[in-house]
Each structure stands twice: as structure tokens, then as C-alpha cells.
PDB file of C-alpha atoms in Angstrom:
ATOM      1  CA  UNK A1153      29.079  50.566  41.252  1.00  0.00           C
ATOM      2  CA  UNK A1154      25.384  51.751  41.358  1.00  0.00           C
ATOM      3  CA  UNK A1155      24.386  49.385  38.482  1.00  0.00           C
ATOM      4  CA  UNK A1156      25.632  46.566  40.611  1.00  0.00           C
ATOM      5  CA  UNK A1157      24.071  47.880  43.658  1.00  0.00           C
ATOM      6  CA  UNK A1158      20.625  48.257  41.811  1.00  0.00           C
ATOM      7  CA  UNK A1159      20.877  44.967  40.274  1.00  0.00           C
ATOM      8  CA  UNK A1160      21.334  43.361  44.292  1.00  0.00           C
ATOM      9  CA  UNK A1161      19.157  45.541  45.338  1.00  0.00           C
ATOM     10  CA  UNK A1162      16.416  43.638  42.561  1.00  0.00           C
ATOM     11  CA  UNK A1163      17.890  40.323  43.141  1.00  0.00           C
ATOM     12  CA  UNK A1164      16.995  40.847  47.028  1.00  0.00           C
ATOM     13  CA  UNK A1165      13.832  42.124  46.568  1.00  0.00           C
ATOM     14  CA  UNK A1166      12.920  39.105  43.844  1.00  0.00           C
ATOM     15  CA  UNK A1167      13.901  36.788  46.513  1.00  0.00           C
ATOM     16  CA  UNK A1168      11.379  37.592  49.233  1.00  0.00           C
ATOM     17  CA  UNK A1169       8.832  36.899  46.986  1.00  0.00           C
ATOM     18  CA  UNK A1170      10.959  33.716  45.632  1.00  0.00           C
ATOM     19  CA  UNK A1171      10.668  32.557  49.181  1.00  0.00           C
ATOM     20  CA  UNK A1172       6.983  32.746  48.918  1.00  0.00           C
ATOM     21  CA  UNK A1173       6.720  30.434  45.748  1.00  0.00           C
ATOM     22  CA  UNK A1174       9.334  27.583  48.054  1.00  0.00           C
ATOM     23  CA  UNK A1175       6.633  28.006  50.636  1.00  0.00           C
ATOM     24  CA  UNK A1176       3.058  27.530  48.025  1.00  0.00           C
ATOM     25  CA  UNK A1177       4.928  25.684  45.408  1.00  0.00           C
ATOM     26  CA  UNK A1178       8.236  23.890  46.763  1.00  0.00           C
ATOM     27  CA  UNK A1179       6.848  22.596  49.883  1.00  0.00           C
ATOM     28  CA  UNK A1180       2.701  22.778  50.078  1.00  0.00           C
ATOM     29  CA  UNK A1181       3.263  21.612  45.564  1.00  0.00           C
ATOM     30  CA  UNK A1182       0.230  24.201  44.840  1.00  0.00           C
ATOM     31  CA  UNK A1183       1.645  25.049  41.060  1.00  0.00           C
ATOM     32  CA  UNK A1184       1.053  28.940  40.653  1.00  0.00           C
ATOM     33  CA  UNK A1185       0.621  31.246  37.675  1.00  0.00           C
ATOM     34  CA  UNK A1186      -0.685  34.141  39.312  1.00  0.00           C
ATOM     35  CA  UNK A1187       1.522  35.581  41.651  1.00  0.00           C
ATOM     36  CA  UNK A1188       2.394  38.435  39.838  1.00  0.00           C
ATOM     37  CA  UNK A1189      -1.035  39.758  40.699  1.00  0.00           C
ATOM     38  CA  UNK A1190      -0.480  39.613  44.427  1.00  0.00           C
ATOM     39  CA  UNK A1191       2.970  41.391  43.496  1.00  0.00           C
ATOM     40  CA  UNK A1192       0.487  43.890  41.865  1.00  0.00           C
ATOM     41  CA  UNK A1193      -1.167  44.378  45.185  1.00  0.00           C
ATOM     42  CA  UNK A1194       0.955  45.331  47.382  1.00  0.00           C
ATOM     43  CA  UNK A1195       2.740  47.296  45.134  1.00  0.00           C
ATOM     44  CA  UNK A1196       0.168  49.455  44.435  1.00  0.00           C
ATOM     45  CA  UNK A1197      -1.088  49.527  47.853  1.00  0.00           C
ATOM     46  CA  UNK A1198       2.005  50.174  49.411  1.00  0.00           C
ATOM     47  CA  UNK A1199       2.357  52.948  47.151  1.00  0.00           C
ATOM     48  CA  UNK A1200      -0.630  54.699  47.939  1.00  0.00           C
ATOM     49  CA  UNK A1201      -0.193  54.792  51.654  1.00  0.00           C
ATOM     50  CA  UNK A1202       3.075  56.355  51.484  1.00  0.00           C
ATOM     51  CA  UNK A1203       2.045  58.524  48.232  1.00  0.00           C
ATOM     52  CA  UNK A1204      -1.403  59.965  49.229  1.00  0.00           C
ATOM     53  CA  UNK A1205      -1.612  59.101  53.371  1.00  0.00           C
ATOM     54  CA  UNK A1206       2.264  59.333  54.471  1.00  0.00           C
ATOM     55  CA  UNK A1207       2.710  56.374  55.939  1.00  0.00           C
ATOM     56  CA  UNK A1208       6.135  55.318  57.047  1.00  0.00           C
ATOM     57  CA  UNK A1209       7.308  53.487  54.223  1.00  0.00           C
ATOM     58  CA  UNK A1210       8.321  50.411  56.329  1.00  0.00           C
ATOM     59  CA  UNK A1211       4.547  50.301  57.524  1.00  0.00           C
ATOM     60  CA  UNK A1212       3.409  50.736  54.086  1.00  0.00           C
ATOM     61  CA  UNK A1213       5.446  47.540  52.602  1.00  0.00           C
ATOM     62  CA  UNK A1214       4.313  45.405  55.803  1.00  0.00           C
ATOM     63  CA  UNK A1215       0.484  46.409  55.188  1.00  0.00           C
ATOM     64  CA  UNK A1216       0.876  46.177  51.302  1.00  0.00           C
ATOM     65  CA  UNK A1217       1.607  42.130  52.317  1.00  0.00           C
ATOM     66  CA  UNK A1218      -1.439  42.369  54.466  1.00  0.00           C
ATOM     67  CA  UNK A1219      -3.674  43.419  51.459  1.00  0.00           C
ATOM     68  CA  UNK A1220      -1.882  41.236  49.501  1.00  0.00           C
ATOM     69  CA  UNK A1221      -2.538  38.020  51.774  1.00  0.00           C
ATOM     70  CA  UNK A1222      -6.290  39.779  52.245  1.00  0.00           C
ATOM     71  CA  UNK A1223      -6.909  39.435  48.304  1.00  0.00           C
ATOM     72  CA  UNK A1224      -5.318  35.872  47.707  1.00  0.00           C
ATOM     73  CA  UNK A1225      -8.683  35.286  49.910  1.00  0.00           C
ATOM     74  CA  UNK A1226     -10.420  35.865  47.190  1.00  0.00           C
ATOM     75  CA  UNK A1227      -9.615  32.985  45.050  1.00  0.00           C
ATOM     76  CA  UNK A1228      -8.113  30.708  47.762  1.00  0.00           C
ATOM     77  CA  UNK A1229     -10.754  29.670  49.371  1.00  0.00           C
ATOM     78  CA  UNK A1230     -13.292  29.045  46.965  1.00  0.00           C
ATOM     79  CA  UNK A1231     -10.614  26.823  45.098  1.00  0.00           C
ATOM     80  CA  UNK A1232      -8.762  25.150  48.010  1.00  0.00           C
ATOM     81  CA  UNK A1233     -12.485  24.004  49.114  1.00  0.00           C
ATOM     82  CA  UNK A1234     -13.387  22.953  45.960  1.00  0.00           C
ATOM     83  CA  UNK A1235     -10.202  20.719  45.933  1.00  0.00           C
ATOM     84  CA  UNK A1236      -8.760  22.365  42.634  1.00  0.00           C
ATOM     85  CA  UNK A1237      -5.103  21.689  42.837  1.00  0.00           C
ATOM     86  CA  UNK A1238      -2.619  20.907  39.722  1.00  0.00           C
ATOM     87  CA  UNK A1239      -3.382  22.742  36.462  1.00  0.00           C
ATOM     88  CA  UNK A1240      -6.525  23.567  37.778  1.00  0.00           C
ATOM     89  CA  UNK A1241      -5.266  25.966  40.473  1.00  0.00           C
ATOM     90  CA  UNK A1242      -2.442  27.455  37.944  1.00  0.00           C
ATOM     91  CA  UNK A1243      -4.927  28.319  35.720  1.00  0.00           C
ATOM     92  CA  UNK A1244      -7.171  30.173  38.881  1.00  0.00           C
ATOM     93  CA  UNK A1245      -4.437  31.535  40.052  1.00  0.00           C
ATOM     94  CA  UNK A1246      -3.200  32.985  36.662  1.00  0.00           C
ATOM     95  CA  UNK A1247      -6.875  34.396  35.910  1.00  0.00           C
ATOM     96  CA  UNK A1248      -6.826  36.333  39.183  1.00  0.00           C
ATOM     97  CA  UNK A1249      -3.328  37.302  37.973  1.00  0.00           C
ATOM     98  CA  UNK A1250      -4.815  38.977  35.050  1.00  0.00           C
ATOM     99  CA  UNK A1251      -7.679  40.359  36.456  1.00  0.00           C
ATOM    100  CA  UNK A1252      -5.984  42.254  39.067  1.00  0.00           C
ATOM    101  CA  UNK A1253      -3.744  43.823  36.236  1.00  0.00           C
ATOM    102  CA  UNK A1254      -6.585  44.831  33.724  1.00  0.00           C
ATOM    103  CA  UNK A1255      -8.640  45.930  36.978  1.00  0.00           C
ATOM    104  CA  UNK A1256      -5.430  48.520  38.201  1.00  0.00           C
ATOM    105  CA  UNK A1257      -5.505  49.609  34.444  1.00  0.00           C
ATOM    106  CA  UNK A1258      -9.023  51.028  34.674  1.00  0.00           C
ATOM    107  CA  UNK A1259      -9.222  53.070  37.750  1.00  0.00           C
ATOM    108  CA  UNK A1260      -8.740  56.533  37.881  1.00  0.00           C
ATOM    109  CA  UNK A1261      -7.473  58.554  39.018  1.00  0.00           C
ATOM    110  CA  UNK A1262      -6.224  57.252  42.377  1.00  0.00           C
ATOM    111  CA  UNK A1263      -3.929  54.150  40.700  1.00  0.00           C
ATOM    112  CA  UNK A1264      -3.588  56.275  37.765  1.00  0.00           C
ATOM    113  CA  UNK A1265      -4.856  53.784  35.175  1.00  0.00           C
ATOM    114  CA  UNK A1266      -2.965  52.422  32.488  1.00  0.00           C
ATOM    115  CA  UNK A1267       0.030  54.966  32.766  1.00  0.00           C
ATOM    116  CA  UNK A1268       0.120  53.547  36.130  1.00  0.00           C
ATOM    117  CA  UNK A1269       0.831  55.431  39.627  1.00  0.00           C
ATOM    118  CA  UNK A1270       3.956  58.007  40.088  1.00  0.00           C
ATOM    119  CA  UNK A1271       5.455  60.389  42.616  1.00  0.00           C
ATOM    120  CA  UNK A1272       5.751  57.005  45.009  1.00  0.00           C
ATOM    121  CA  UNK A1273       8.831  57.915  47.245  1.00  0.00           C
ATOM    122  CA  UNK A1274      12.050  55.917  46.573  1.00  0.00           C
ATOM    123  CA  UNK A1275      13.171  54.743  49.866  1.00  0.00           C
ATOM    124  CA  UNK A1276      13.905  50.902  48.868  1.00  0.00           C
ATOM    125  CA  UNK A1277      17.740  51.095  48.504  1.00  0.00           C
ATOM    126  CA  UNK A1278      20.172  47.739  49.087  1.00  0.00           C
ATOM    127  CA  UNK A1279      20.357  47.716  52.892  1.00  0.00           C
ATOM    128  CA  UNK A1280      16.567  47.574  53.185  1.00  0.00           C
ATOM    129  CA  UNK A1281      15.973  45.374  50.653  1.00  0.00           C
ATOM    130  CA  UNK A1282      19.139  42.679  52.241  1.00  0.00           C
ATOM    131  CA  UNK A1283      16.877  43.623  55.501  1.00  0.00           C
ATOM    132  CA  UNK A1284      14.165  42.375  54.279  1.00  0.00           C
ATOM    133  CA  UNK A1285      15.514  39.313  52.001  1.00  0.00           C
ATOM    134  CA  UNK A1286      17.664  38.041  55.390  1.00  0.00           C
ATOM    135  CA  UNK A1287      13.817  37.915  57.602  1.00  0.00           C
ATOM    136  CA  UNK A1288      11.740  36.428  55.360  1.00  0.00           C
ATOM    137  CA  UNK A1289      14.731  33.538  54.820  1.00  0.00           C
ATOM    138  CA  UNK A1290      15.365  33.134  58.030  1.00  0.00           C
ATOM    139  CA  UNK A1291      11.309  32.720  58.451  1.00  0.00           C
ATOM    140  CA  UNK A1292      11.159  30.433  54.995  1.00  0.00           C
ATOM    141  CA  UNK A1293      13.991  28.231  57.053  1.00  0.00           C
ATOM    142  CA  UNK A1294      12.454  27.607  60.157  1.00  0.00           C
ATOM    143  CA  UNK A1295       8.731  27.543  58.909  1.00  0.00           C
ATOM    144  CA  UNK A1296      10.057  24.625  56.724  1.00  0.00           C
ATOM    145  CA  UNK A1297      11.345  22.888  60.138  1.00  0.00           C
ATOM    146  CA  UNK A1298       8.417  23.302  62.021  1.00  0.00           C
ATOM    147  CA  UNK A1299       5.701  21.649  62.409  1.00  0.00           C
ATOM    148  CA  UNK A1300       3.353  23.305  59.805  1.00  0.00           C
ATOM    149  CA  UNK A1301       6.244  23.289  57.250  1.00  0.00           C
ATOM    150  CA  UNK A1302       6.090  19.346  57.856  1.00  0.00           C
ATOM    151  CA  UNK A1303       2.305  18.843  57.446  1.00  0.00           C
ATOM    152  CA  UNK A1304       2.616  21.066  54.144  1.00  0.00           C
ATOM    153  CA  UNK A1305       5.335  18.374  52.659  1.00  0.00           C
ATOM    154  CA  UNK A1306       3.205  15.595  53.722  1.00  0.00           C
ATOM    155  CA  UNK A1307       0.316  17.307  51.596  1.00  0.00           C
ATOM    156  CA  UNK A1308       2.790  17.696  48.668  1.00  0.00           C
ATOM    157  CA  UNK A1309       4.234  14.168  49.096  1.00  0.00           C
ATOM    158  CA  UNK A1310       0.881  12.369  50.092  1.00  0.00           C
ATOM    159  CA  UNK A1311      -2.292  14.428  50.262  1.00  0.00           C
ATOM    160  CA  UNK A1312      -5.038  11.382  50.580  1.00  0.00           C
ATOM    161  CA  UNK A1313      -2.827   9.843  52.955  1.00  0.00           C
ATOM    162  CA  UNK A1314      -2.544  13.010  55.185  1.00  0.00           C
ATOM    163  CA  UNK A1315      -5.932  13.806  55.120  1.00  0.00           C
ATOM    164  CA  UNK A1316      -6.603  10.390  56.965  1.00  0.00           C
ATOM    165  CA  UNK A1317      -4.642  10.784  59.046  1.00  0.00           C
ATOM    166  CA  UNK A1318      -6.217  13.629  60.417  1.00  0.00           C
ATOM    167  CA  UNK A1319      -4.510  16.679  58.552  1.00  0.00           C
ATOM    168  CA  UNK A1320      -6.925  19.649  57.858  1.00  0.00           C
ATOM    169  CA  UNK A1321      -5.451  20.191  53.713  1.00  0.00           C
ATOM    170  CA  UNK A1322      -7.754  22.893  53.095  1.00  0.00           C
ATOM    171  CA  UNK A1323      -7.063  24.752  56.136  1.00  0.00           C
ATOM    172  CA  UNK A1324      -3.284  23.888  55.856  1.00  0.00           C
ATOM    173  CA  UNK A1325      -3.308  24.499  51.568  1.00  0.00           C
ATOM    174  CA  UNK A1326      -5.048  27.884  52.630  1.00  0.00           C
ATOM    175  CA  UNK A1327      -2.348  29.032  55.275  1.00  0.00           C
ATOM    176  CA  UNK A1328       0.223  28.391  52.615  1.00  0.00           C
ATOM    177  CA  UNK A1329      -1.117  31.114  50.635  1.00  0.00           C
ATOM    178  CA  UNK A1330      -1.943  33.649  52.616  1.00  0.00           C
ATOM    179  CA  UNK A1331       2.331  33.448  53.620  1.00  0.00           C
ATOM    180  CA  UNK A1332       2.663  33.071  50.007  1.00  0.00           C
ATOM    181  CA  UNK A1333       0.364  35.949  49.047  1.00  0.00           C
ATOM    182  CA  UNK A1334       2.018  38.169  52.066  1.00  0.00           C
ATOM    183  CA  UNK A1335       5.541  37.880  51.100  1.00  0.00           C
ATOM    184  CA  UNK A1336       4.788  38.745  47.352  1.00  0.00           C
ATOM    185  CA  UNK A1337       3.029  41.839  48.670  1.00  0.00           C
ATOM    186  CA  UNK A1338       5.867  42.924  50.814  1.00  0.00           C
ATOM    187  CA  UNK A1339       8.020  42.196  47.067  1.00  0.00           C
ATOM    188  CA  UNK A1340       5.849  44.270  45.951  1.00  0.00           C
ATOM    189  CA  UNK A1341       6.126  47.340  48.287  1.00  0.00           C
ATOM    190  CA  UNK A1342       9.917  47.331  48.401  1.00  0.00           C
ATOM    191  CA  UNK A1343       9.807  47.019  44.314  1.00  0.00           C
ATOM    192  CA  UNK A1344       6.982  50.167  43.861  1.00  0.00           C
ATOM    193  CA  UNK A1345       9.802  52.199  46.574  1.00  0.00           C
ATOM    194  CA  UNK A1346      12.478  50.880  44.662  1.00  0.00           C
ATOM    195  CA  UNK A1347      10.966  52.117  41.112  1.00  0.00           C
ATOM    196  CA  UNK A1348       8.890  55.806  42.041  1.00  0.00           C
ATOM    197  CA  UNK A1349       6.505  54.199  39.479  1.00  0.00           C
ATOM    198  CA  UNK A1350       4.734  51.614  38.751  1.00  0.00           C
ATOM    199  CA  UNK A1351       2.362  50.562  35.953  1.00  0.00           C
ATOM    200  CA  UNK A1352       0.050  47.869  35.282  1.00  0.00           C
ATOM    201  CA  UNK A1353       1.862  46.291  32.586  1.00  0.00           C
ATOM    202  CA  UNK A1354       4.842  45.627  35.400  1.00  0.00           C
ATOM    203  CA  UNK A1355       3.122  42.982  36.699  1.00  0.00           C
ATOM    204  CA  UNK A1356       2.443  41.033  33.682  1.00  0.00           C
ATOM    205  CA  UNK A1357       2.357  36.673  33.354  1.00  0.00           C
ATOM    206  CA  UNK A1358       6.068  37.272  32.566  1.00  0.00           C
ATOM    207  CA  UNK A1359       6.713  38.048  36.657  1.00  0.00           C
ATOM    208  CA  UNK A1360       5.079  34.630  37.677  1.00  0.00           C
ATOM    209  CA  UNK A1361       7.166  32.995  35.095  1.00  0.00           C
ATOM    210  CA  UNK A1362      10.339  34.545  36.434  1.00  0.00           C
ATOM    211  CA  UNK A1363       9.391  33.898  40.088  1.00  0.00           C
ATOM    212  CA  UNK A1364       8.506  30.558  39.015  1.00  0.00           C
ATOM    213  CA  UNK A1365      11.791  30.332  36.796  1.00  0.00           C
ATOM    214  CA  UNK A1366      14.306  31.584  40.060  1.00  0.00           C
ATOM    215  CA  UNK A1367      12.058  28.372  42.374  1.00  0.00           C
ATOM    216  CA  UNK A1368      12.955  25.834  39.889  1.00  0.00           C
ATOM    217  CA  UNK A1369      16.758  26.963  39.517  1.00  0.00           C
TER     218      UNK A1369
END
């Protein structure tokens, strides 16, 4: 009964971040490769607050999104403005991907490094992580309806013919990601409280693939 309970439990937690990729991928059609990295982020943020400063671990998942939506800054908006989209934005997004990973596997001693960070309290179990998965699907849904959700199919679709008519893509492409970027963070948190430990390694090419894998299924 626990191995079924820990294998929901990872199943939930895989699909908040899953409902990032509908929202980037599915519905805004910006291909990614490097999600694993914002994964990384929050993961190992979220850690650290509850690990070295206490935080409540609830509060520490929710702001590991926040630094994970902070970093996809980085290499969203100097891409999205540049108009890189396709294999072009993949490939961005996997670099980023790879450089968070080898940059976590070099600092010490407050990440620990390559043999990664332990002693992270366990408190993801399967109620929180069905708490979570039932929020951020019932926010996937109705973003979908609404009216952003709508402008980000028409950029999928059409996305010369929405930006005459008026449709801001880069400001629309960008708001995509930071959602995106967020709900892989919070993935993240609930998977580093789920674990105790987490090493760089975790968070490998293999994890976009996967998330990418579960989208397409």
C-alpha cells in the first residue's frame, strides 16, 4: 500500500508541472527542452528555506515557484524579444536547462555540490501533493477558457495573424512562461519534500523529456 501511495503521490506531483508544459507548449506551442532546470530551481530553493531558514514548508514550495518563474526571466526575455521560437527556443531553453544543473553542482557548501543538498524535511505526502495537483488543474482549466488562454492559442494557431491584429506575442509568449516556469518550481518543492534529498543529477534532460513525454500522451 505505501508503494502505491508513493507512486500517486509522484504521479501528482509530475502533473503540476505537466500542467505547466499544456500551458507553454500545448496552448502558447513554445517547444521546451529545459524545464527540468526550472524543476531544479525550486527544488533547491524550496529546500533551503525550509532546511536552513524554517520556513513553513507550504510557503517554501509557493516561493520556490516564485524563484522559479524569477529565473525563466533570464532566458525568456532575451529570446521571446528576439523572436526565437521552434527549435530555436528548445535548444535555449535546454542550454539554460543544463546550466542551471552544472551551476547547482559547483556550489558549496550551501546546495551541497555534486552530492547534492540533504536533511530537507519530508512533508510532501499524497494529500498535499492531490492538494496541489487539483489547484493548479483547476487553474490550467479556466486559464485555458479565459481570455489570455485564447490569445495564447491564437499565437500557437496564427502568430503573424495575431500580431496584426493587435496581440502583444512577446508580452503574451512571456506570461506563458513565467506560469510555466512557476508551476515547475512548485513541482519542484513538493518533489525536494517528497525526496529529503536532492542532487543535481535529478534534474537531468531526461525530466524535460518525461514532462514532455506525459504532454504528448
Amino acid at each position: 500500500m505505501e508503494y502505491i501511495s508513493g507512486v500517486a503521490t509522484l504521479a501528482l506531483i509530475n502533473i503540476v508541472a505537466v500542467c505547466g508544459v499544456i500551458i507553454l507548449t500545448g496552448f502558447t506551442g513554445l517547444f521546451s527542452l529545459g524545464h527540468a532546470g526550472l524543476v531544479a530551481i525550486g527544488a533547491y530553493a524550496a529546500g533551503i528555506l525550509a532546511k536552513y531558514y524554517h520556513v513553513h514548508f507550504i510557503l517554501a514550495i509557493l516561493l520556490g515557484g516564485l524563484f522559479s518563474a524569477a529565473a525563466s526571466i533570464i532566458v525568456g526575455y532575451p529570446t521571446l524579444r528576439g523572436k526565437l521560437k521552434g527549435d530555436y527556443f528548445a535548444i535555449a531553453m535546454l542550454g539554460f536547462a543544463e546550466g542551471i544543473r552544472l551551476l547547482l553542482a559547483n556550489i558549496y557548501p550551501l546546495v551541497g555540490g555534486a552530492t547534492g543538498l540533504i536533511g530537507i524535511p519530508r512533508k510532501t505526502n499524497f494529500t498535499v501533493a492531490a492538494v496541489f495537483a487539483i489547484v493548479f488543474i483547476f487553474f490550467t482549466v479556466n486559464y485555458t477558457r479565459s481570455q489570455h488562454g485564447k490569445l495564447a492559442l491564437a499565437i500557437r494557431e496564427q502568430e503573424i495573424a495575431a500580431e496584426l491584429v493587435g496581440v502583444n506575442v512577446t508580452r503574451e509568449k512571456m506570461k506563458s512562461l513565467l506560469i510555466s516556469a512557476y508551476f515547475a518550481g512548485v513541482a519542484g518543492g513538493l518533489y525536494s519534500m517528497y525526496y529529503g534529498f536532492i542532487t543535481p543529477n535529478t534534474f537531468a534532460a531526461t525530466m524535460s523529456n518525461d514532462l514532455l513525454a506525459v504532454w504528448g500522451a
